[in-house]
C-alpha cells in the first residue's frame, strides 16, 4: 500500500485516510503531542507562580508558551502540516491568524491610547505627583 | 488554460491521491481525479473553525481591554484559583487525546477503541463543564457575577462562550456515538466524525489561550 510510504507518515492532512497497519504510528503521534502539551502546560503553570523569571516578563513568557502549545496541538492533534493536502488549510489558518492579530492588538493599541488621552483629571494629577 | 488548473485545490491534492492511491481505491467512492471528499469536507469545516477562532479573538480583545476595569470590585488575582484551572486543563487535554484515539478507532473500525475513547472524551469534557459551572456559581455567590464590573462581564462572556462550545460539543459527541451505533462506519458518518474531532481539538487550542492569557496572566505577579 502506498500509505506505508515512510515519507507520508508525518504529513497526514485532516481527512487523509489511515491504513490499519498505521494504527500504532497514529497513536504514538497523539502520545507525543500529549507529552509536549503537558510539558508546556506545566512550565506555564510553574512560571506563573514562581519568582524564577523576571516578573514583568511573565505575560510575554506565558504568551510564547501558549503559542508553542497551540503549534503542538495544530501539528499533532489537528494534523495541520506541510503535507501537500494541507496547503489550503495552512493558507486559511494564516489568513485567520492575520485577522486575529489585527483584532486583538488593534483593539489593545487603540483603547490604550484612548484610555490615556481621556484620563480623568484626578488620575492625571496622581500620575504627575 | 492549463496553468490555471494547478492553482485549484484539485491540482494541489493530486499528489496526495497519488500517494494514498492504493487505499483510496480500496475504500472507493472517491473520484479518480481531484481531492478526496474527506479532504474537501475537512477543509470546509476548517474554514468554519477559523471563523469561530476569530469570534473568540473578538471576545478575547474585549477581555484584554477591560482586564483592569474592575470598578473597585475583585480582580482576577482575587478570584482565579489555579488548582481548579489545572484540573480543567488536564481534563480538556486528555479528552482531546481520547478524541484522537476515537478517530483512529473509527478509521480501523474497532468498536471497543471507538466507543471506549468516545466515552472517555465525554466523561472528561463533562467534568470540565461541571468544574467550570461550579467555578461560575462560586464567583456569582461571592458577589462577583457578570454584573459586578466590566472586567467580570468580559470574563464571563469569554469563558462562558468557550463553555457553551464545549457543551454543544458534548451533545455532538453523543450524536456521533448514536450515529455510528445505528448506521455503522459509513463514509458519510466518518466524515462527520472527522468534523467533530476537528471541532473538539480546536476547542482545546482555544482553551490553551484562555488558561494561559486569562487565568495565568491574571494571577501572575506584576
XYZ file of C-alpha atoms in Angstrom:
351
model
C 0.000 0.000 0.000
C 1.312 3.338 -0.877
C 0.273 4.771 2.516
C 3.068 2.802 4.136
C 5.401 5.197 2.354
C 7.569 6.410 5.257
C 7.651 9.979 3.993
C 3.889 10.193 4.171
C 3.631 9.382 7.874
C 4.341 12.759 9.350
C 2.311 14.598 6.759
C -1.278 13.475 7.064
C -3.705 16.279 6.284
C -7.032 16.344 8.142
C -9.195 13.981 6.126
C -6.470 11.654 4.953
C -7.370 8.005 5.397
C -5.448 5.708 7.685
C -4.391 2.162 6.889
C -4.918 -0.396 9.687
C -1.170 -1.032 9.718
C -0.532 2.605 10.676
C -2.597 2.460 13.856
C 0.284 2.266 16.343
C 2.050 5.050 14.499
C -1.044 7.263 14.701
C -1.468 6.553 18.424
C 2.177 7.368 19.030
C 1.640 10.722 17.283
C -1.099 11.641 19.760
C 1.010 10.485 22.714
C 3.968 12.606 21.577
C 1.582 15.558 21.275
C 0.213 14.844 24.742
C 3.709 14.716 26.231
C 4.765 18.006 24.611
C 1.500 19.747 25.552
C 1.749 18.517 29.156
C 5.335 19.740 29.392
C 4.440 23.205 28.062
C 1.378 23.420 30.335
C 3.434 22.512 33.408
C 6.075 25.103 32.531
C 3.324 27.745 32.108
C 1.764 26.963 35.500
C 5.208 26.907 37.134
C 6.312 30.232 35.645
C 3.085 31.983 36.595
C 3.642 31.262 40.293
C 7.407 31.315 40.606
C 9.896 34.058 41.172
C 12.339 32.405 38.824
C 11.527 34.680 35.888
C 11.849 38.456 35.944
C 8.293 39.368 36.852
C 7.396 41.974 34.202
C 8.350 39.432 31.539
C 5.922 36.780 32.781
C 2.989 37.735 30.495
C 5.292 37.617 27.459
C 6.747 34.268 28.559
C 3.232 32.863 29.027
C 2.174 34.132 25.594
C 5.157 32.473 23.957
C 4.484 29.193 25.777
C 0.801 29.360 24.762
C 1.751 29.934 21.120
C 4.146 26.992 21.252
C 1.457 24.765 22.727
C -1.051 25.842 20.078
C 1.542 24.852 17.484
C 1.915 21.433 19.118
C -1.874 20.980 19.055
C -2.114 22.045 15.421
C 0.567 19.616 14.288
C -0.052 16.556 16.487
C -3.832 16.713 17.005
C -5.285 18.639 14.061
C -2.604 17.443 11.618
C -2.213 20.847 10.015
C 1.142 20.034 8.478
C 3.323 20.801 5.500
C 1.819 17.895 3.548
C 0.527 18.545 0.024
C -3.111 18.108 1.101
C -2.706 20.645 3.868
C -1.701 23.648 1.751
C -5.235 25.070 1.716
C -5.662 24.513 5.454
C -2.425 26.344 6.183
C -3.387 29.254 3.933
C -6.783 29.579 5.646
C -5.095 29.419 9.046
C -2.597 32.109 8.049
C -5.424 34.415 6.987
C -7.329 33.658 10.201
C -4.232 34.484 12.242
C -3.866 37.805 10.423
C -7.433 38.737 11.388
C -6.910 37.579 14.987
C -3.723 39.624 15.340
C -5.348 42.727 13.824
C -8.359 42.347 16.122
C -6.539 41.728 19.394
C -3.534 44.015 19.014
C -5.527 46.671 17.179
C -8.084 46.831 19.982
C -5.421 46.932 22.675
C -3.418 49.598 20.837
C -6.370 51.893 20.154
C -8.053 51.523 23.536
C -4.804 52.021 25.466
C -4.236 55.322 23.669
C -7.856 56.322 24.136
C -7.636 55.487 27.822
C -4.509 57.593 28.128
C -5.960 60.567 26.243
C -9.296 60.526 28.064
C -7.831 60.088 31.516
C -9.948 61.614 34.302
C -8.332 64.673 35.871
C -7.746 63.053 39.304
C -5.846 60.139 37.802
C -3.749 62.503 35.710
C -2.870 64.501 38.823
C -1.985 61.293 40.642
C 0.371 60.273 37.874
C 2.066 63.676 37.881
C 2.660 63.572 41.587
C -5.667 27.467 -19.644
C -3.837 24.528 -18.160
C -1.638 26.581 -15.840
C -4.745 27.760 -14.006
C -5.722 24.206 -13.100
C -2.616 23.852 -10.932
C -3.850 26.568 -8.632
C -7.141 24.793 -7.959
C -7.158 22.571 -4.835
C -7.519 19.553 -7.109
C -4.111 20.240 -8.505
C -2.607 20.557 -5.058
C -4.209 17.392 -3.694
C -3.378 15.376 -6.778
C -0.051 14.437 -5.235
C -1.827 13.290 -2.093
C -4.095 10.969 -4.015
C -1.194 9.522 -5.902
C 0.390 8.875 -2.518
C -2.670 7.270 -0.977
C -3.908 5.778 -4.226
C -3.936 2.174 -3.044
C -6.106 2.981 -0.065
C -8.406 5.334 -1.936
C -9.000 2.586 -4.458
C -9.698 0.107 -1.672
C -12.242 2.334 0.033
C -13.530 3.732 -3.213
C -16.461 6.098 -3.701
C -13.717 8.670 -4.246
C -13.373 10.028 -7.765
C -10.176 9.295 -9.637
C -9.313 12.954 -10.017
C -9.209 15.807 -7.589
C -9.047 15.716 -3.795
C -10.925 13.078 -1.821
C -14.254 14.142 -0.388
C -12.915 13.780 3.153
C -10.232 16.367 2.459
C -12.730 18.814 0.945
C -15.125 18.363 3.884
C -12.311 18.812 6.390
C -11.195 21.962 4.586
C -14.696 23.451 4.604
C -15.121 22.706 8.288
C -11.668 24.142 8.986
C -12.851 27.433 7.424
C -15.787 27.438 9.869
C -13.444 26.716 12.776
C -11.227 29.628 11.808
C -14.268 31.912 11.811
C -15.018 30.547 15.295
C -11.453 31.355 16.368
C -11.998 34.907 15.084
C -15.180 35.113 17.192
C -13.156 34.114 20.244
C -10.432 36.614 19.392
C -13.057 39.401 19.408
C -14.235 38.311 22.862
C -10.614 37.991 23.936
C -9.793 41.509 22.714
C -12.769 42.791 24.730
C -11.482 40.992 27.801
C -7.911 42.197 27.324
C -9.111 45.805 27.042
C -11.292 45.517 30.148
C -8.979 43.499 32.466
C -8.267 46.481 34.689
C -11.832 47.854 34.622
C -12.767 46.197 37.905
C -14.826 49.172 39.177
C -13.418 48.652 42.666
C -14.520 45.019 42.634
C -12.436 41.858 42.744
C -9.728 41.338 40.123
C -8.504 38.101 38.601
C -5.903 37.801 41.314
C -8.640 37.631 43.964
C -10.890 35.259 42.037
C -8.902 32.753 39.981
C -7.873 29.506 41.637
C -5.027 27.860 39.764
C -5.525 24.291 41.090
C -9.061 24.330 39.613
C -7.748 25.678 36.320
C -5.037 22.996 36.267
C -7.657 20.251 36.660
C -9.813 21.804 33.915
C -6.769 21.976 31.624
C -5.870 18.342 32.302
C -9.468 17.235 31.583
C -9.615 19.019 28.254
C -6.125 17.955 27.149
C -6.787 14.280 27.933
C -10.212 14.437 26.293
C -8.687 15.831 23.104
C -6.212 12.915 23.015
C -9.022 10.379 23.569
C -10.958 12.105 20.794
C -7.965 11.424 18.534
C -7.978 7.759 19.592
C -11.704 7.579 18.799
C -10.969 8.878 15.299
C -8.321 6.161 14.837
C -10.735 3.551 16.195
C -13.386 4.591 13.680
C -10.931 4.538 10.791
C -9.779 0.999 11.538
C -13.328 0.040 12.652
C -12.535 -1.201 16.135
C -15.706 -0.857 18.209
C -14.015 -1.133 21.590
C -11.485 1.549 20.777
C -14.094 3.859 19.223
C -16.801 3.637 21.884
C -14.321 3.499 24.761
C -12.437 6.574 23.599
C -15.631 8.498 22.842
C -16.959 7.664 26.313
C -13.688 8.812 27.896
C -13.829 12.019 25.834
C -17.391 12.617 27.027
C -16.643 11.995 30.699
C -13.607 14.305 30.654
C -15.482 17.016 28.726
C -18.459 16.792 31.076
C -16.103 17.037 34.068
C -14.629 20.185 32.545
C -18.074 21.762 32.103
C -19.105 20.743 35.636
C -15.971 22.282 37.188
C -16.467 25.459 35.178
C -20.121 25.744 36.209
C -19.096 25.253 39.842
C -16.446 27.966 39.446
C -19.042 30.336 37.964
C -21.551 29.538 40.730
C -18.934 30.171 43.419
C -17.982 33.509 41.879
C -21.587 34.647 41.499
C -22.385 33.576 45.069
C -19.429 35.661 46.262
C -20.910 38.723 44.565
C -18.514 38.550 41.606
C -21.095 37.882 38.911
C -21.049 39.344 35.402
C -22.984 42.383 36.703
C -20.208 43.418 39.110
C -17.758 45.093 36.714
C -16.794 45.382 33.071
C -13.902 43.029 33.786
C -16.264 40.343 35.060
C -18.749 40.859 32.192
C -15.954 40.273 29.705
C -14.631 37.328 31.713
C -17.987 35.549 31.850
C -18.650 36.246 28.159
C -15.283 34.834 27.087
C -15.070 31.774 29.350
C -18.825 31.196 29.115
C -18.674 31.188 25.308
C -15.980 28.525 25.450
C -18.019 26.537 27.968
C -21.066 26.725 25.670
C -18.962 25.438 22.785
C -17.763 22.509 24.904
C -21.363 21.758 25.971
C -22.514 21.799 22.343
C -19.551 19.563 21.508
C -20.704 17.075 24.168
C -24.144 16.875 22.519
C -22.483 16.394 19.147
C -20.278 13.657 20.657
C -23.312 11.712 21.882
C -24.943 12.144 18.471
C -21.864 10.715 16.776
C -21.823 7.699 19.105
C -25.503 7.090 18.313
C -24.984 7.525 14.581
C -22.113 5.051 14.443
C -24.181 2.645 16.557
C -27.216 2.952 14.273
C -25.550 3.284 10.871
C -22.084 1.811 11.240
C -18.810 3.263 9.987
C -20.239 4.594 6.723
C -18.134 7.056 4.750
C -20.506 9.971 5.448
C -20.639 9.146 9.168
C -16.853 9.053 9.325
C -16.701 12.464 7.640
C -18.997 13.860 10.354
C -16.782 12.224 12.938
C -13.782 13.931 11.365
C -15.509 17.322 11.661
C -16.347 16.598 15.290
C -12.714 15.722 16.017
C -11.533 18.960 14.378
C -14.090 20.906 16.460
C -13.012 19.245 19.711
C -9.287 19.753 19.070
C -9.914 23.413 18.196
C -11.761 23.950 21.483
C -8.673 22.719 23.299
C -6.486 25.134 21.330
C -8.779 27.976 22.394
C -8.570 26.755 25.999
C -4.756 26.921 25.798
C -5.070 30.637 25.006
C -7.638 31.099 27.773
C -5.809 29.345 30.613
C -2.502 30.991 29.703
C -3.596 34.531 28.973
C -6.697 34.874 31.173
C -6.007 32.748 34.257
C -2.216 32.545 34.470
C -1.505 36.131 33.391
C -4.388 37.180 35.663
C -2.710 35.810 38.789
C 0.919 36.335 37.772
C 2.802 38.813 39.977
C 3.130 42.181 38.344
